XYZ file of C-alpha atoms in Angstrom:
770
model
C -46.061 -12.716 -31.221
C -47.417 -16.077 -33.047
C -50.936 -15.668 -33.477
C -52.341 -18.308 -32.028
C -55.163 -20.108 -33.568
C -57.868 -22.791 -31.443
C -57.499 -26.554 -33.277
C -60.046 -28.152 -34.987
C -60.039 -31.925 -34.176
C -60.557 -33.714 -37.670
C -61.663 -36.682 -39.837
C -58.120 -38.450 -39.185
C -59.947 -41.316 -40.605
C -60.168 -40.007 -44.110
C -57.960 -40.128 -46.626
C -56.095 -37.134 -48.646
C -55.770 -37.647 -51.913
C -52.355 -36.111 -53.919
C -54.489 -34.240 -56.344
C -55.985 -33.214 -52.864
C -53.235 -32.365 -51.334
C -51.499 -30.559 -53.913
C -54.709 -27.967 -53.720
C -54.219 -27.292 -50.439
C -50.549 -26.756 -51.212
C -51.859 -24.335 -53.689
C -53.380 -21.872 -51.875
C -50.693 -22.128 -48.482
C -48.146 -21.316 -51.119
C -50.770 -18.011 -52.691
C -51.210 -17.177 -49.458
C -47.567 -17.220 -48.971
C -47.301 -14.870 -52.214
C -49.671 -12.455 -50.622
C -47.404 -12.495 -47.279
C -44.424 -11.406 -49.041
C -46.224 -8.984 -51.493
C -47.785 -7.312 -48.516
C -51.787 -8.375 -49.164
C -52.458 -10.332 -45.969
C -54.554 -8.308 -44.535
C -57.505 -10.640 -46.284
C -56.316 -13.509 -44.553
C -58.071 -16.607 -43.648
C -55.904 -17.637 -40.787
C -57.946 -20.127 -39.197
C -58.891 -21.613 -42.765
C -54.337 -21.737 -42.843
C -53.764 -23.297 -40.038
C -56.887 -25.815 -40.325
C -55.078 -26.352 -43.622
C -51.572 -27.289 -42.282
C -52.857 -28.900 -39.687
C -54.796 -31.575 -42.204
C -51.418 -31.942 -44.504
C -49.495 -32.634 -41.631
C -52.079 -35.277 -40.249
C -52.426 -37.217 -43.641
C -48.203 -37.710 -43.395
C -47.836 -34.803 -46.593
C -45.204 -32.572 -43.334
C -42.046 -32.906 -45.496
C -43.742 -32.239 -49.150
C -45.429 -28.954 -47.188
C -42.069 -27.787 -45.436
C -40.106 -28.694 -49.356
C -42.613 -26.343 -51.246
C -42.854 -23.478 -47.864
C -39.179 -23.438 -47.904
C -39.047 -23.629 -52.165
C -41.531 -19.939 -52.023
C -39.536 -18.210 -49.819
C -36.783 -18.832 -51.955
C -38.937 -17.665 -54.992
C -39.336 -14.534 -52.961
C -35.243 -13.832 -52.781
C -34.463 -14.420 -56.201
C -33.412 -10.462 -57.656
C -33.643 -9.146 -53.998
C -29.602 -9.266 -53.875
C -29.365 -7.218 -57.287
C -31.961 -4.406 -56.385
C -30.593 -4.221 -53.555
C -27.202 -3.303 -55.370
C -28.324 -0.643 -57.566
C -28.671 1.331 -54.421
C -25.818 4.482 -53.984
C -23.557 4.203 -51.290
C -25.235 6.776 -49.180
C -28.909 5.035 -49.742
C -27.707 0.944 -49.558
C -27.515 0.304 -45.558
C -30.582 1.831 -45.513
C -32.340 -0.125 -48.031
C -30.968 -3.058 -46.787
C -32.510 -2.204 -43.431
C -35.113 -1.966 -44.807
C -35.668 -4.986 -46.966
C -35.108 -6.879 -43.499
C -37.907 -5.038 -40.903
C -39.831 -6.810 -44.593
C -39.089 -9.990 -45.051
C -38.733 -10.415 -41.129
C -42.129 -9.714 -41.173
C -43.160 -11.943 -43.738
C -41.060 -14.603 -42.291
C -43.171 -14.330 -38.367
C -46.492 -13.960 -40.348
C -45.665 -17.854 -42.028
C -44.057 -18.768 -39.170
C -47.819 -18.244 -37.251
C -49.917 -19.703 -40.297
C -47.897 -22.501 -39.863
C -47.415 -22.800 -36.423
C -48.539 -26.722 -36.535
C -45.766 -27.450 -38.718
C -43.486 -26.583 -36.605
C -44.734 -27.862 -33.877
C -45.612 -31.766 -35.014
C -43.745 -31.927 -38.230
C -40.413 -29.909 -37.543
C -39.404 -30.989 -33.738
C -40.665 -34.717 -33.986
C -38.308 -35.016 -37.407
C -35.336 -33.245 -35.446
C -32.765 -35.176 -33.109
C -30.049 -34.128 -31.486
C -27.179 -34.632 -34.501
C -29.661 -32.821 -37.364
C -31.919 -30.892 -36.021
C -34.274 -29.366 -39.131
C -34.828 -25.581 -38.416
C -38.358 -23.797 -37.884
C -40.004 -22.626 -41.428
C -39.091 -18.814 -39.238
C -35.541 -19.911 -39.180
C -35.432 -21.106 -42.576
C -36.810 -17.632 -43.621
C -33.971 -15.843 -42.437
C -31.255 -18.335 -43.535
C -32.815 -18.349 -47.099
C -32.372 -14.189 -46.751
C -28.877 -14.901 -45.002
C -28.263 -17.295 -48.517
C -29.056 -15.195 -51.067
C -28.981 -11.721 -49.310
C -26.691 -10.972 -46.889
C -23.350 -12.827 -47.714
C -23.149 -11.958 -51.173
C -23.984 -7.957 -50.288
C -20.482 -8.259 -47.547
C -17.944 -6.587 -48.914
C -20.406 -4.137 -49.818
C -21.622 -3.891 -46.376
C -18.123 -3.921 -44.102
C -16.768 -1.196 -45.922
C -19.541 1.058 -45.582
C -20.109 0.507 -41.775
C -16.462 0.787 -41.137
C -16.378 3.501 -43.625
C -19.122 5.652 -40.838
C -17.055 4.814 -37.993
C -13.568 5.484 -39.893
C -15.413 8.776 -40.791
C -16.641 8.959 -37.278
C -13.042 8.707 -35.754
C -11.824 11.654 -37.866
C -13.988 13.544 -36.418
C -15.507 14.593 -39.942
C -18.531 12.512 -40.132
C -21.521 12.451 -36.958
C -22.233 8.171 -37.678
C -26.079 7.635 -37.410
C -26.003 5.199 -35.061
C -29.571 4.364 -34.717
C -28.635 3.106 -38.964
C -25.504 0.966 -37.448
C -27.200 0.206 -34.214
C -29.997 -2.093 -36.530
C -27.541 -3.202 -38.774
C -25.409 -5.452 -36.270
C -29.115 -6.407 -34.629
C -29.940 -7.521 -37.924
C -26.994 -9.682 -37.907
C -26.847 -10.779 -34.609
C -30.265 -11.999 -35.196
C -29.496 -13.798 -38.498
C -26.724 -15.607 -36.785
C -24.544 -14.487 -34.246
C -21.541 -16.827 -34.920
C -21.852 -17.150 -38.938
C -22.869 -14.161 -39.695
C -22.123 -10.857 -36.768
C -18.838 -11.971 -36.048
C -17.572 -12.912 -39.562
C -19.035 -10.324 -41.614
C -18.556 -7.435 -39.313
C -16.898 -8.020 -35.733
C -13.993 -9.395 -37.211
C -13.207 -7.243 -39.817
C -14.635 -4.219 -37.390
C -11.200 -4.827 -34.482
C -9.085 -5.586 -37.333
C -9.006 -1.997 -39.044
C -9.576 -0.487 -35.699
C -6.014 -2.131 -34.544
C -4.959 -0.565 -37.931
C -6.762 2.840 -37.604
C -5.007 2.785 -33.515
C -1.965 1.430 -34.335
C -1.124 4.372 -36.929
C -2.943 7.059 -34.798
C -0.492 6.119 -32.087
C 2.312 6.525 -32.827
C 1.395 9.704 -34.966
C 0.231 10.911 -31.832
C 2.288 9.715 -29.560
C 5.763 11.814 -31.795
C 4.087 14.894 -31.565
C 2.653 15.274 -28.071
C 3.706 15.435 -24.695
C 2.751 11.970 -22.368
C -0.033 13.536 -20.415
C -1.785 15.013 -23.952
C -0.661 11.040 -24.826
C -3.340 9.754 -22.008
C -5.705 12.235 -22.198
C -5.778 10.676 -26.019
C -5.811 7.755 -25.007
C -8.766 8.655 -22.707
C -10.665 10.477 -25.111
C -11.299 7.226 -27.837
C -11.534 4.447 -24.480
C -15.206 7.118 -23.657
C -15.954 7.170 -27.488
C -15.220 3.229 -28.606
C -17.417 2.562 -25.724
C -20.604 5.227 -26.223
C -20.318 3.789 -29.115
C -19.821 -0.862 -29.030
C -22.551 0.058 -25.860
C -25.199 1.981 -28.218
C -24.050 0.023 -31.615
C -23.175 -3.122 -31.457
C -23.797 -5.759 -29.915
C -22.398 -6.653 -25.731
C -19.856 -8.542 -25.938
C -17.900 -6.424 -28.867
C -17.720 -3.691 -25.760
C -14.727 -5.218 -24.116
C -13.283 -6.259 -27.810
C -12.373 -3.030 -29.096
C -11.922 -1.486 -25.440
C -8.754 -4.219 -25.880
C -7.577 -3.312 -29.118
C -7.488 0.570 -27.782
C -5.431 -0.670 -24.921
C -2.947 -2.861 -26.650
C -2.790 -0.236 -29.484
C -1.852 2.763 -27.257
C -0.967 1.363 -23.509
C 0.370 -1.958 -24.123
C 2.672 -0.918 -26.365
C 3.837 2.393 -25.028
C 3.471 1.946 -21.226
C 7.082 2.126 -21.085
C 7.771 5.006 -23.862
C 5.772 7.122 -22.089
C 6.799 6.834 -19.143
C 10.159 7.663 -19.685
C 9.343 10.183 -22.570
C 11.845 12.688 -22.776
C 10.318 16.103 -20.999
C 6.962 14.704 -19.778
C 7.515 11.469 -18.263
C 7.041 9.936 -15.755
C 10.229 10.861 -14.017
C 9.555 14.277 -14.679
C 6.298 14.323 -13.006
C 7.943 13.102 -9.440
C 10.527 15.873 -9.450
C 7.847 18.757 -10.455
C 5.596 16.739 -7.798
C 2.757 17.372 -10.661
C -0.179 14.647 -9.049
C -2.763 15.058 -11.370
C -0.644 14.316 -14.064
C 0.561 11.004 -12.233
C -2.765 10.315 -11.271
C -3.844 10.186 -14.802
C -0.458 8.038 -15.441
C -1.743 5.243 -13.019
C -5.486 6.088 -14.360
C -5.010 4.729 -18.017
C -2.106 2.316 -17.244
C -3.962 0.128 -14.615
C -6.277 -1.059 -18.111
C -3.566 -3.359 -18.972
C -2.658 -5.833 -16.633
C 1.210 -5.009 -16.045
C 1.434 -2.165 -17.885
C 2.410 -0.254 -14.780
C 5.189 -2.051 -13.949
C 7.719 0.445 -15.683
C 5.944 3.380 -13.834
C 6.750 1.778 -10.237
C 10.096 0.622 -11.298
C 10.699 4.148 -12.047
C 8.695 5.110 -8.599
C 10.964 2.772 -6.336
C 14.082 4.423 -8.079
C 12.827 8.217 -7.669
C 11.684 7.735 -3.824
C 15.202 5.610 -2.817
C 17.187 8.412 -4.746
C 15.180 10.789 -3.256
C 16.109 9.397 0.655
C 19.538 7.966 0.324
C 20.279 11.766 -1.087
C 18.866 12.553 3.192
C 20.926 9.796 4.752
C 23.860 9.912 2.944
C 24.210 13.664 3.967
C 27.182 14.162 5.823
C 25.784 17.904 6.393
C 22.808 16.609 6.956
C 24.541 13.266 9.428
C 25.639 16.353 11.356
C 21.864 17.935 12.536
C 20.567 14.176 13.740
C 17.175 15.767 14.490
C 17.292 17.547 10.195
C 18.054 14.375 9.129
C 15.113 12.381 10.825
C 13.321 15.117 10.720
C 13.371 14.892 6.574
C 12.973 10.906 6.176
C 9.664 11.022 8.269
C 8.593 13.913 5.703
C 10.044 12.908 3.203
C 7.837 9.578 3.912
C 4.516 10.967 4.873
C 4.174 12.942 1.244
C 5.253 9.377 -0.662
C 1.857 8.287 2.103
C -0.784 10.833 0.750
C 1.045 10.427 -2.366
C 0.182 7.091 -2.932
C -3.736 8.103 -1.608
C -3.764 11.096 -4.248
C -2.038 9.338 -7.183
C -1.688 5.827 -7.019
C -4.936 4.571 -6.196
C -8.456 2.444 -6.335
C -11.634 2.976 -4.855
C -12.801 0.757 -2.472
C -15.379 -1.467 -3.434
C -14.833 -0.012 -7.003
C -15.160 -3.171 -9.636
C -11.533 -2.431 -11.651
C -10.053 -4.147 -15.058
C -6.204 -4.675 -14.396
C -6.445 -2.444 -11.003
C -7.936 0.655 -12.842
C -10.447 2.704 -10.778
C -14.472 1.899 -11.781
C -16.554 3.934 -13.231
C -19.596 2.273 -12.614
C -19.417 2.579 -9.145
C -17.799 4.715 -6.641
C -17.367 5.770 -3.748
C -15.425 8.088 -1.614
C -12.694 5.919 0.550
C -9.655 5.438 -1.447
C -7.673 1.793 -1.005
C -3.327 2.741 -1.749
C -2.300 0.767 -4.934
C -0.851 -2.345 -3.406
C 1.745 -2.559 -5.645
C 3.418 1.058 -5.528
C 2.371 1.007 -1.840
C 5.115 -2.431 -1.759
C 7.405 -0.339 -3.884
C 7.596 2.247 -1.326
C 8.385 -0.078 1.039
C 11.474 -1.206 -0.751
C 12.416 1.738 -0.861
C 12.237 3.072 2.543
C 13.416 0.261 3.879
C 16.391 0.701 2.005
C 16.867 4.247 2.552
C 15.691 4.092 6.451
C 18.561 1.151 6.686
C 21.461 2.803 4.810
C 22.455 4.847 7.710
C 23.331 2.257 10.967
C 22.706 5.281 13.525
C 19.295 5.928 12.748
C 17.679 3.706 15.277
C 19.357 6.448 17.671
C 18.142 9.250 15.206
C 14.820 8.385 15.567
C 14.576 8.117 19.771
C 16.428 11.166 20.085
C 14.240 12.872 17.671
C 11.070 11.677 19.867
C 13.000 12.775 22.971
C 13.311 16.390 21.838
C 10.037 16.311 20.976
C 8.363 14.703 23.862
C 9.924 16.742 27.055
C 9.813 20.002 28.517
C 11.480 22.479 25.873
C 11.628 24.543 22.488
C 11.151 21.401 20.684
C 8.163 19.483 22.781
C 4.981 19.111 20.468
C 1.654 20.425 21.123
C -0.448 17.779 22.467
C -3.218 18.115 19.541
C -0.187 17.239 17.155
C 0.975 14.268 18.943
C -1.202 11.401 17.724
C -0.244 12.603 13.895
C 3.280 13.209 15.092
C 3.583 9.708 16.767
C 1.590 7.936 13.636
C 4.317 9.354 11.022
C 6.986 8.157 12.873
C 5.465 5.137 13.520
C 5.428 4.786 9.911
C 8.310 5.285 9.360
C 9.570 2.788 12.451
C 8.199 -0.080 10.470
C 10.880 -0.191 7.997
C 14.007 -0.048 10.646
C 15.359 -3.483 10.420
C 16.978 -3.079 14.198
C 14.543 -2.139 16.614
C 15.909 -3.553 18.906
C 18.242 -1.158 18.867
C 15.840 1.604 18.648
C 14.297 0.314 22.127
C 17.737 0.083 23.410
C 17.819 4.159 22.955
C 14.977 4.679 23.728
C 14.687 3.056 26.984
C 18.182 4.614 27.599
C 16.185 8.852 26.718
C 13.022 7.934 28.471
C 15.151 6.851 31.838
C 16.617 10.151 31.949
C 13.002 12.112 30.641
C 11.929 10.173 33.626
C 14.536 10.526 36.961
C 14.988 14.174 35.789
C 11.148 14.460 35.055
C 12.019 16.545 32.063
C 8.811 14.437 29.982
C 6.482 17.362 29.601
C 3.675 14.701 29.682
C 3.202 10.802 30.963
C 0.053 10.816 28.714
C 1.563 11.583 26.017
C 4.506 9.401 27.054
C 2.279 6.385 27.454
C -0.077 7.213 23.718
C 3.684 6.551 22.192
C 3.896 3.578 24.179
C 0.589 2.571 23.068
C 1.250 2.821 19.776
C 3.431 0.810 20.350
C 1.913 -1.988 21.765
C -0.553 -1.933 18.691
C 1.767 -2.047 16.318
C 4.499 -4.502 17.119
C 2.480 -6.822 19.834
C 2.901 -6.392 24.226
C 6.472 -7.993 23.739
C 8.198 -4.801 22.568
C 6.889 -2.867 24.912
C 7.311 -5.251 28.290
C 9.525 -3.464 29.624
C 9.130 -0.005 28.963
C 5.689 -0.479 30.756
C 7.920 -1.575 33.437
C 9.519 2.023 33.710
C 6.157 3.323 33.881
C 5.344 1.130 37.010
C 8.973 1.348 38.886
C 7.174 5.087 38.702
C 4.611 4.828 40.023
C 5.745 2.464 42.778
C 8.820 5.119 43.654
C 5.974 7.995 44.352
C 3.916 5.585 46.512
C 7.510 4.674 48.401
C 8.030 7.986 48.356
C 4.388 9.068 50.405
C 5.354 5.888 53.182
C 9.441 7.741 52.802
C 8.117 11.163 54.240
C 6.515 9.511 57.026
C 9.737 7.685 58.342
C 10.776 9.034 61.985
C 14.381 8.319 61.339
C 15.023 11.891 58.814
C 18.154 12.812 56.603
C 19.905 15.814 56.397
C 19.605 16.265 53.162
C 15.746 16.194 51.031
C 16.020 13.453 49.170
C 13.378 11.728 46.289
C 14.115 8.329 45.717
C 13.014 5.812 42.890
C 13.668 2.461 43.232
C 14.536 0.604 39.450
C 13.743 -3.666 38.906
C 16.858 -4.243 37.301
C 16.699 -5.275 33.557
C 14.092 -2.649 33.079
C 16.175 -0.142 33.119
C 19.805 0.715 30.565
C 22.861 0.923 32.847
C 22.007 -0.559 35.397
C 25.435 -1.396 36.416
C 27.932 -0.706 39.987
C 28.988 2.953 38.928
C 30.994 4.014 41.392
C 31.601 7.991 42.944
C 32.054 9.371 46.310
C 30.900 12.687 47.676
C 32.703 14.932 49.736
C 30.035 15.780 51.628
C 29.124 13.296 54.895
C 25.664 13.797 54.770
C 24.845 12.632 51.584
C 26.289 9.205 52.573
C 24.556 9.483 55.806
C 21.550 9.631 54.136
C 21.285 7.343 51.637
C 21.949 4.891 54.463
C 19.241 6.209 55.857
C 16.457 5.083 52.867
C 18.587 2.267 52.249
C 18.047 1.021 56.754
C 14.123 1.833 55.297
C 13.893 0.142 52.457
C 14.698 -3.091 53.364
C 14.060 -3.012 56.384
C 9.819 -3.106 54.078
C 11.530 -5.259 51.582
C 13.632 -8.331 53.585
C 15.859 -9.892 51.222
C 16.024 -7.422 48.636
C 19.519 -5.489 47.433
C 19.519 -1.526 46.586
C 22.958 -0.766 44.151
C 22.934 3.434 44.009
C 22.543 4.856 40.014
C 24.831 7.773 40.660
C 24.652 7.479 37.040
C 21.074 8.597 36.439
C 20.155 10.566 39.336
C 20.436 14.681 39.205
C 20.299 17.150 42.418
C 19.500 20.769 42.738
C 22.257 22.673 44.620
C 22.332 26.088 45.499
C 25.329 28.825 44.324
C 26.005 31.019 47.764
C 28.049 33.522 47.603
C 27.433 36.318 45.045
C 23.958 39.627 44.905
C 21.815 36.437 43.744
C 21.219 33.401 45.328
C 20.702 30.757 42.208
C 19.698 27.175 42.033
C 21.184 24.608 39.876
C 19.640 21.886 38.540
C 22.707 19.433 38.500
C 22.999 15.203 37.919
C 24.493 13.658 40.819
C 27.998 13.319 38.741
C 28.307 17.279 38.750
C 27.033 17.626 42.510
C 30.377 15.486 43.192
C 32.174 17.546 41.426
C 30.796 20.449 42.470
C 30.631 20.321 46.427
C 34.824 19.739 45.821
C 34.687 23.208 45.759
C 33.321 23.654 48.773
C 37.334 23.066 50.572
C 39.365 23.747 46.914
C 39.854 27.190 45.154
C 40.744 24.619 42.069
C 41.037 21.366 41.207
C 43.219 19.435 38.237
C 40.346 17.231 36.403
C 42.699 14.662 37.507
C 42.408 15.496 41.066
C 38.326 15.229 40.649
C 39.035 11.840 39.378
C 40.623 10.553 41.750
C 38.636 12.247 44.851
C 34.842 11.662 43.007
C 35.758 8.348 41.293
C 33.092 9.147 38.634
C 34.447 7.124 35.469
C 36.809 9.033 33.135
C 33.850 8.733 30.225
C 31.015 10.105 32.359
C 33.422 12.899 34.308
C 34.664 14.311 30.937
C 30.745 14.563 29.934
C 29.652 16.460 33.339
C 32.499 18.695 33.658
C 32.194 19.304 30.031
C 29.146 20.726 30.522
C 30.163 23.146 33.801
C 32.548 25.267 31.427
C 30.000 25.936 28.977
C 27.408 29.092 28.897
C 24.632 27.478 30.591
C 23.075 31.567 29.905
C 22.479 32.022 26.001
C 22.003 35.422 25.864
C 24.800 37.667 24.123
C 25.658 39.929 27.878
C 25.887 36.654 30.011
C 28.008 34.394 27.776
C 30.910 35.220 28.872
C 29.664 35.040 32.604
C 27.423 32.316 32.218
C 29.903 29.679 32.920
C 29.877 27.654 36.242
C 33.698 26.925 36.527
C 36.285 28.210 34.063
C 38.867 25.440 33.191
C 42.415 26.828 32.390
C 45.064 24.799 30.529
C 48.518 25.735 31.559
C 48.883 29.758 31.640
C 45.713 30.906 29.230
C 41.787 30.594 29.942
C 40.061 28.917 28.052
C 37.729 31.619 25.809
C 33.919 31.115 25.008
C 34.468 27.855 22.547
C 36.591 25.368 25.322
C 34.876 22.870 24.791
C 35.972 22.780 21.135
C 39.557 24.546 21.467
C 40.273 23.189 24.841
C 41.271 19.466 25.352
C 40.583 17.834 28.717
C 43.319 16.352 30.362
C 43.986 15.498 33.910
C 46.020 18.662 34.006
C 43.909 20.780 33.095
C 42.949 23.311 35.815
C 39.093 24.546 37.029
C 38.165 27.027 39.198
C 34.394 28.223 40.460
C 33.659 31.633 38.574
C 33.562 34.150 40.826
C 31.384 36.467 38.511
C 29.048 34.849 37.541
C 25.561 35.912 35.862
C 22.835 34.759 35.078
C 19.448 35.822 33.844
C 17.394 33.062 35.148
C 18.256 32.358 38.831
C 16.631 28.691 38.517
C 19.595 27.075 35.866
C 20.182 24.346 34.361
C 23.372 22.413 33.573
C 22.449 18.601 33.371
C 24.762 17.177 30.626
C 22.109 17.275 27.420
C 20.440 14.114 25.768
C 23.294 14.368 22.424
C 24.307 11.722 19.636
C 26.568 8.525 20.931
C 30.212 9.152 20.285
C 30.659 6.362 17.660
C 33.059 4.399 20.744
C 29.540 4.455 22.379
C 27.592 3.539 19.614
C 29.802 0.377 18.949
C 29.559 -0.089 22.321
C 25.317 -0.199 22.922
C 25.647 -2.271 19.674
C 27.887 -4.739 21.198
C 25.296 -5.081 24.507
C 22.945 -5.662 21.802
C 24.640 -8.068 20.190
C 25.412 -9.932 23.247
C 21.525 -9.155 24.250
C 20.422 -10.755 20.043
C 21.919 -13.620 21.715
C 20.012 -14.503 24.576
C 16.248 -13.316 22.252
C 17.158 -15.993 19.985
C 17.901 -18.989 22.585
C 14.614 -18.547 23.988
C 12.494 -17.727 20.652
C 14.455 -21.415 19.604
C 13.585 -23.159 22.402
C 10.779 -21.732 23.432
C 9.855 -23.711 19.089
C 11.743 -27.495 20.230
C 9.321 -27.035 23.286
C 6.484 -27.343 21.822
C 7.907 -29.362 18.109
C 9.876 -31.637 19.643
C 11.308 -31.855 16.499
C 12.582 -30.295 13.638
C 15.517 -29.734 10.885
C 17.923 -27.098 10.533
C 16.110 -25.104 7.792
C 12.586 -25.646 9.370
C 13.917 -23.950 12.530
C 16.246 -21.366 11.119
C 12.676 -20.451 9.196
C 10.760 -20.418 12.317
C 13.099 -18.726 14.200
C 13.647 -16.004 11.786
C 9.618 -15.646 11.519
C 9.487 -14.903 15.166
C 12.116 -12.296 15.365
C 11.700 -10.445 12.500
C 9.279 -7.973 13.924
C 12.303 -7.474 16.347
C 15.313 -7.696 14.153
C 16.653 -9.979 11.273
C 18.408 -12.856 12.501
C 21.790 -13.575 10.236
C 21.581 -16.967 9.447
C 24.978 -18.076 11.028
C 23.807 -16.185 14.185
C 20.854 -18.730 14.311
C 23.208 -21.620 13.848
C 25.595 -20.125 16.593
C 23.216 -20.295 19.149
C 21.405 -23.732 17.699
C 25.229 -25.178 18.885
C 25.591 -23.435 21.746
C 21.616 -25.129 23.281
C 22.976 -27.991 22.140
C 26.477 -27.539 24.151
C 23.684 -26.814 26.454
C 21.701 -29.593 26.349
C 19.082 -28.117 25.565
C 19.488 -29.914 21.900
C 20.484 -33.204 20.836
C 21.002 -33.930 16.706
C 19.108 -37.137 16.156
C 21.734 -40.130 15.422
C 20.576 -40.471 12.289
C 20.800 -37.613 10.729
C 22.670 -34.655 11.695
C 20.494 -32.058 10.406
C 16.896 -32.552 12.749
C 16.993 -31.995 16.664
C 15.626 -33.070 19.207
C 14.281 -31.426 22.376
C 15.756 -31.749 25.878
C 12.904 -31.584 28.324
C-alpha cells in the first residue's frame, strides 16, 4: 500500500535557485540509493515528500523525473551479469529473489515520490503519449535491462521444468513456477509473459503432444489412448490453474485437444480390434461413454463416431426386418425391433448424453457443475432416429405387424401383458411407432383389430385399451384417435341400448346382444351377405330392427355379419359342448342340422357368404380346437374329405379347399374344454389382402389430402404451387408422407370440382373459390 503523507502547504512565491534544486535532487537520489541498499528504515519520509513537492511546484518536475529514472537504471547495471553467473539449479529462484527486491524498491520509491506521479506525470500525459509513473518506470527498466536479456535461459529452464514433470522424472516446483509467471504478467503480460513464456510454452507443447500422440496411439488400444488424453488434460488443467495465467488454461487445453483428439478423431474410432465398432458389437457401454466424453471436447470430433453408430444401428435393424424367417414369425420381428429400439434409447442415456444444466465444451460434460439428470445427445439421437426410420419403413408390412403385436398383448390369452407392465409396453410401442412413415396404414389395421376385440369381447381390459389411445392422442393429436374413440363411444351407447332392449315387450326366439356401430368409425362397414337356415335368427333380427327404428326414425340398419359372433350348443355327445363361433361359422354349422354332409360349393350356395370369408371361417372348423396330444385327432368340429380320402391332422396344409371338398360333422368329437373357441384368429393378411387394404388407404388419402388443401386455401385465399405443396406436406406428415405427385393430382381434381382456380396471370398460383 502507498505511504500517504499529509501535504504541507509551502510558500510558492519564493523562487528556488538551480543550486538549491540540485541539492534537493541529490538528497532524493541518496534516498533512492538507500532504498536499493535496503537502508530505508531510518529515512525521513515526510521530509522527502515535501522536497518532491517543492521541486514540482517550482517547475523542476521534469528534471526530477529524469534524475529518478537514471538513478533506478544505475542500480540495475550489473544485475543481469550477477544473475547469469548462477547455475541452472539456482538461476530461476535467484531471478525471482532479485525481482522481489527490485519490485519492493519500486513500491517504496513510488510512495516517496507520490506527488511527482499525481501532479507532474498525470499532467504531462496525453491520450496519445502516456508517461510512465515512477513505479512503472522502475518495472520497465528491470524488464529491459534484466529480464529481456535473460529470455532464452528463462524459457529453457521453465519449459525444462514442465517437460520433466510431463515425462514423470521430476515434480515441478509449482510455487516457483507460479511466482515466475506472476512476475512476467505484472511486468507486462502482452510484452513479457506472452512472448517470453506462453508462446514458446504452447509451441513446445504442440511438439511434445504431437510426438506423444503418435507414439502412444501406435502402441495402445483405443480405450488406453482415450484414457491417456483424459490424464494429460487433467494434468495440464491443474498445472495451468495453479501456476499459469488464467488465459493460458484454455490455450494449453486446446493444444492437447488439437494434437491428441482432432488429429486422431477418425483413427481412434476406427482402430482395428478396439474401435467404436468393436465397442458397439460387444456392448461396452463404459468404453462408449469414454469415447463420447473425450471426443465431445472438440467440436465436430464426434462426427466419425456418429456415422459409424448410425450405420451399425441400421445394419442391426435391417438384419431383423429383412430376415425371411422372422417375416414369417411377424410377432418376433416386431418384438425384436422394439427391443433393439429400447436398447439404443437406453444406450443414448448411458453412453451418449450430457448432464442437464451442465456447462459444456463442444458437447462434453462439465466438471464443475453436475446434476443427476442426463439428456440424450441431440446428434446421436438424430442418428438413432435416421437409422430406425430406415429400418421400420424397410418392411412395408411393419404397420400391420405392429398392430398385430398390440392385438396379442391387449386381448385375453397367454400373451396378455400384465397390468403393471402395460405403461412401459405402450411407451416402447409408441417409441417405435414414431418412426412409421405411413401411420394411416397402422390406423387402418389397428381399427380392424380393435373392432374384433371390442365386438367379440376379447379385450383383457377397457382401461388398457383407452390408456393406449390416450398415449396416441398425446403423441399425434386428437385427429389421429377420433375414430378410434368413436368406437368406444358406440360400445357404451350399445350397452345402454341393450338395457332398453331387455324391457322391450316383443321377445325374440333367440337371445341377441346387438352393437349398433356408426358408419365411418368402424372398419369393413359394408353390406356383407349371409343367409341363415334358421328362421328364428331372421325373425329375431326383424324384431330388433322394429325396436331400434321405432326409437330412431329415419335411420337405416345394415347388418354386419362379418363382424358378429355367436354361441352354439353341440348336442348328441356324452357331454354338452358350447361353441364360440363367428356369425359366418354359425350359418355354416346350422346347415348340418338338416344335412349329413355338404360340399364347399353347396355351403357357399346356401349361405351366400363371400368365397374368401367362407374359406377363412370353414378352415378353422376343420382344425383341432384342443391342442392336447390325446385330443388333437378328435377335436375337429368338421371333417374335410377330398375325394375318397379323409384329410389328416394337417388338413389345412395338405388339402386345398375347393368347391368339391366335402364336410361332415365329427361324430367322435372330444375336447377337454366344454366351452370351445372356434373363431378365426386375427392373423397376418395375405398378400392379396394387404394389397386390398393398401388400395383402400390410397383412396382414403385422396380425401384427406383434398380436405387439407381446401382448409389451407380457405385460410390463405391465394397461394403459389410450391408453398401449397410444402404446407400440405407439413400438415400431413404426422399421418403419412404425401408424394408431391399425389398433391399435384389432388390440386388438379379440386380445380375440376371448382374448389380452386388458377390465377390468370400466373399458372403456378391458385385462388380459393368460396
